[in-house]
Amino acid sequence: MLTCRNATRLMSENQDRKLTLAERLSLQMHLLFCAGCRNFDAQMRALRRLLRGYARGENEPGESPDAKHGGN
């Protein structure tokens, strides 16, 4: 079974490359039993989603459409 250190490494690597079947299965098994790593995975996914939105020029939550253009 993976350690948390190896699981978080695989979660990070999954952002840059497709994991092998063995890596995906090991990671999924680890996530079934480790709440801390599930939390880390959820945070990484949320951060990636926010960064993609920011790159597309979407507003931050609660920000008015005029705010990003300096309007009032």
Backbone as a chain_set.jsonl record, in Angstrom:
{"seq": "MLTCRNATRLMSENQDRKLTLAERLSLQMHLLFCAGCRNFDAQMRALRRLLRGYARGENEPGESPDAKHGGN", "coords": {"N": [[0.846, -1.18, 0.0], [0.431, 2.285, -0.658], [2.371, 4.954, 0.766], [1.479, 8.023, 2.433], [3.11, 10.054, 1.5], [4.001, 9.055, -1.003], [1.521, 8.812, -2.231], [0.611, 11.499, -2.395], [2.591, 12.437, -4.062], [1.994, 11.021, -6.42], [-0.53, 12.116, -6.936], [0.205, 14.719, -7.567], [1.862, 14.249, -9.805], [-0.048, 13.279, -11.511], [-1.189, 15.522, -12.522], [0.451, 16.263, -14.541], [0.992, 14.097, -16.168], [-0.348, 11.039, -17.525], [-1.25, 8.6, -15.243], [-0.014, 5.273, -14.724], [-1.858, 2.183, -15.001], [-1.416, 0.564, -12.744], [-0.436, 2.491, -10.939], [-2.684, 4.183, -10.718], [-4.576, 2.415, -9.595], [-3.322, 1.77, -7.155], [-3.277, 4.296, -5.977], [-6.035, 4.892, -5.824], [-6.831, 2.894, -4.022], [-5.413, 3.663, -1.749], [-6.642, 6.145, -1.262], [-9.158, 5.33, -0.481], [-8.844, 4.666, 2.171], [-7.56, 6.757, 3.454], [-8.228, 9.69, 4.853], [-6.89, 12.135, 5.048], [-5.346, 12.289, 2.701], [-7.402, 12.209, 0.835], [-8.535, 14.685, 1.353], [-6.381, 16.348, 0.63], [-6.293, 15.75, -2.116], [-8.796, 16.745, -2.935], [-8.403, 19.464, -2.397], [-6.296, 20.046, -4.162], [-7.601, 19.613, -6.618], [-9.584, 21.603, -6.49], [-8.0, 23.918, -6.405], [-6.747, 23.741, -8.902], [-8.984, 24.005, -10.57], [-9.795, 26.639, -9.899], [-7.525, 28.065, -10.758], [-7.565, 27.541, -13.506], [-9.944, 28.835, -14.185], [-9.221, 31.462, -13.514], [-7.196, 31.876, -15.393], [-8.732, 31.923, -17.661], [-9.948, 34.301, -17.333], [-12.144, 34.528, -15.698], [-14.367, 35.747, -13.139], [-13.53, 36.1, -9.668], [-15.008, 34.271, -6.943], [-17.774, 36.015, -5.693], [-16.972, 38.432, -6.696], [-17.734, 41.351, -8.503], [-18.71, 41.754, -11.965], [-17.7, 44.184, -12.992], [-15.579, 44.731, -11.328], [-13.214, 43.419, -12.062], [-12.383, 44.915, -14.164], [-11.782, 47.298, -13.106], [-13.877, 49.01, -12.74], [-16.683, 50.764, -11.168]], "CA": [[0.0, 0.0, 0.0], [1.195, 3.523, -0.758], [2.463, 5.881, 1.889], [0.886, 9.322, 2.101], [4.101, 10.794, 0.706], [3.936, 8.561, -2.381], [0.191, 9.112, -2.766], [0.566, 12.908, -2.79], [3.468, 12.57, -5.242], [1.23, 10.557, -7.58], [-1.57, 13.108, -7.228], [0.878, 15.825, -8.255], [2.286, 13.787, -11.124], [-1.246, 13.094, -12.326], [-1.478, 16.798, -13.164], [1.363, 16.428, -15.676], [1.045, 12.917, -17.033], [-1.327, 9.999, -17.217], [-0.69, 7.555, -14.392], [-0.186, 3.903, -15.207], [-2.97, 1.483, -14.361], [-0.98, 0.155, -11.4], [-0.384, 3.693, -10.103], [-4.062, 4.626, -10.45], [-5.201, 1.479, -8.661], [-2.693, 1.961, -5.843], [-3.739, 5.578, -5.446], [-7.446, 4.748, -5.451], [-6.889, 2.076, -2.811], [-4.946, 4.501, -0.647], [-7.648, 7.172, -0.988], [-10.284, 4.708, 0.219], [-8.554, 4.532, 3.592], [-6.835, 7.902, 4.01], [-8.999, 10.933, 4.771], [-5.975, 13.249, 4.822], [-5.004, 12.333, 1.279], [-8.623, 12.597, 0.108], [-8.636, 16.126, 1.523], [-5.337, 16.921, -0.214], [-6.733, 15.582, -3.501], [-9.891, 17.696, -3.167], [-7.816, 20.801, -2.427], [-5.558, 20.182, -5.424], [-8.572, 19.741, -7.699], [-10.21, 22.924, -6.362], [-7.003, 24.905, -6.805], [-6.583, 23.654, -10.359], [-10.2, 24.573, -11.156], [-9.717, 28.086, -9.723], [-6.471, 28.603, -11.623], [-8.047, 27.504, -14.896], [-10.913, 29.923, -14.307], [-8.471, 32.711, -13.501], [-6.506, 31.979, -16.681], [-9.743, 32.263, -18.668], [-10.452, 35.63, -17.039], [-13.398, 34.487, -14.958], [-14.357, 36.469, -11.873], [-13.399, 35.352, -8.428], [-16.305, 34.182, -6.26], [-18.191, 37.221, -4.995], [-16.474, 39.625, -7.37], [-18.653, 41.837, -9.526], [-18.085, 41.772, -13.298], [-16.971, 45.429, -13.195], [-14.41, 44.799, -10.457], [-11.988, 42.986, -12.729], [-12.009, 45.944, -15.131], [-11.513, 48.527, -12.375], [-15.068, 49.861, -12.697], [-17.419, 50.824, -9.896]], "C": [[0.891, 1.243, 0.0], [1.285, 4.234, 0.582], [1.791, 7.183, 1.467], [1.837, 10.143, 1.229], [4.042, 10.36, -0.759], [2.585, 8.852, -3.016], [0.111, 10.569, -3.219], [1.47, 13.167, -3.989], [2.723, 12.143, -6.501], [0.122, 11.537, -7.945], [-0.978, 14.298, -7.97], [1.29, 15.428, -9.668], [1.103, 13.615, -12.066], [-1.663, 14.387, -13.021], [-0.682, 16.952, -14.463], [1.398, 15.259, -16.645], [-0.054, 11.947, -16.625], [-0.637, 8.925, -16.382], [-0.903, 6.195, -15.036], [-1.373, 3.273, -14.48], [-2.607, 1.087, -12.929], [-0.93, 1.35, -10.449], [-1.784, 4.169, -9.732], [-4.742, 3.723, -9.438], [-4.628, 1.627, -7.256], [-3.184, 3.242, -5.188], [-5.197, 5.492, -5.006], [-7.598, 3.935, -4.176], [-6.474, 2.906, -1.596], [-6.019, 5.521, -0.261], [-8.88, 6.606, -0.29], [-10.09, 4.739, 1.731], [-7.953, 5.777, 4.238], [-7.597, 9.209, 3.795], [-8.097, 12.135, 4.495], [-5.605, 13.395, 3.355], [-6.224, 12.656, 0.421], [-8.806, 14.106, 0.187], [-7.612, 16.841, 0.641], [-5.747, 16.874, -1.685], [-7.836, 16.581, -3.838], [-9.357, 19.122, -3.251], [-7.039, 21.037, -3.716], [-6.508, 20.379, -6.599], [-9.237, 21.112, -7.679], [-9.247, 24.015, -6.813], [-6.813, 24.908, -8.315], [-7.78, 24.272, -11.087], [-10.178, 26.105, -11.066], [-8.674, 28.711, -10.64], [-6.878, 28.584, -13.093], [-9.053, 28.619, -15.138], [-10.221, 31.268, -14.358], [-7.777, 32.928, -14.839], [-7.471, 32.348, -17.803], [-10.354, 33.638, -18.416], [-11.779, 35.64, -16.313], [-13.24, 35.233, -13.642], [-14.097, 35.532, -10.715], [-14.767, 35.281, -7.776], [-16.599, 35.458, -5.49], [-17.731, 38.508, -5.647], [-17.461, 40.048, -8.44], [-17.95, 41.843, -10.876], [-17.272, 43.029, -13.552], [-15.666, 45.483, -12.409], [-13.137, 44.402, -11.19], [-11.51, 43.989, -13.77], [-11.753, 47.283, -14.451], [-12.697, 49.467, -12.312], [-15.726, 49.845, -11.343], [-18.794, 50.299, -10.059]], "O": [[1.971, 1.244, 0.59], [0.39, 4.129, 1.42], [1.562, 7.413, 0.279], [1.397, 10.847, 0.319], [4.034, 11.203, -1.656], [2.511, 9.112, -4.217], [-0.398, 10.85, -4.304], [1.164, 14.009, -4.833], [2.804, 12.813, -7.53], [-0.14, 11.767, -9.125], [-1.593, 14.825, -8.897], [1.088, 16.187, -10.615], [1.238, 13.786, -13.277], [-2.407, 14.353, -14.001], [-1.091, 17.679, -15.369], [1.788, 15.411, -17.802], [-0.608, 12.028, -15.528], [0.415, 8.407, -16.757], [-1.851, 5.992, -15.795], [-1.828, 3.787, -13.458], [-3.41, 1.259, -12.012], [-1.331, 1.241, -9.29], [-2.045, 4.517, -8.581], [-5.411, 4.204, -8.524], [-5.373, 1.611, -6.276], [-3.471, 3.269, -3.991], [-5.55, 5.972, -3.928], [-8.427, 4.272, -3.331], [-7.114, 2.851, -0.546], [-6.277, 5.738, 0.923], [-9.574, 7.333, 0.42], [-11.06, 4.827, 2.483], [-7.849, 5.837, 5.463], [-7.607, 9.761, 2.695], [-8.499, 13.057, 3.785], [-5.558, 14.507, 2.83], [-6.093, 13.31, -0.614], [-9.187, 14.739, -0.798], [-7.94, 17.827, -0.019], [-5.566, 17.849, -2.413], [-7.814, 17.195, -4.904], [-9.809, 19.904, -4.087], [-7.12, 22.119, -4.297], [-6.257, 21.209, -7.474], [-9.434, 21.721, -8.73], [-9.642, 24.936, -7.527], [-6.729, 25.97, -8.932], [-7.617, 24.97, -12.088], [-10.501, 26.79, -12.036], [-8.912, 29.764, -11.231], [-6.565, 29.513, -13.838], [-9.019, 29.273, -16.179], [-10.59, 32.127, -15.159], [-7.77, 34.042, -15.362], [-7.087, 33.001, -18.774], [-11.188, 34.096, -19.197], [-12.474, 36.656, -16.31], [-12.141, 35.341, -13.098], [-14.4, 34.34, -10.77], [-15.611, 36.142, -8.026], [-15.761, 35.929, -4.72], [-18.082, 39.589, -5.173], [-17.967, 39.218, -9.196], [-16.723, 41.929, -10.932], [-16.259, 42.972, -14.249], [-14.746, 46.208, -12.787], [-12.083, 44.995, -10.957], [-10.363, 43.926, -14.212], [-11.533, 48.29, -15.123], [-12.552, 50.61, -11.877], [-15.391, 49.037, -10.477], [-19.562, 50.27, -9.097]]}, "num_chains": 1, "name": "protein.A"}
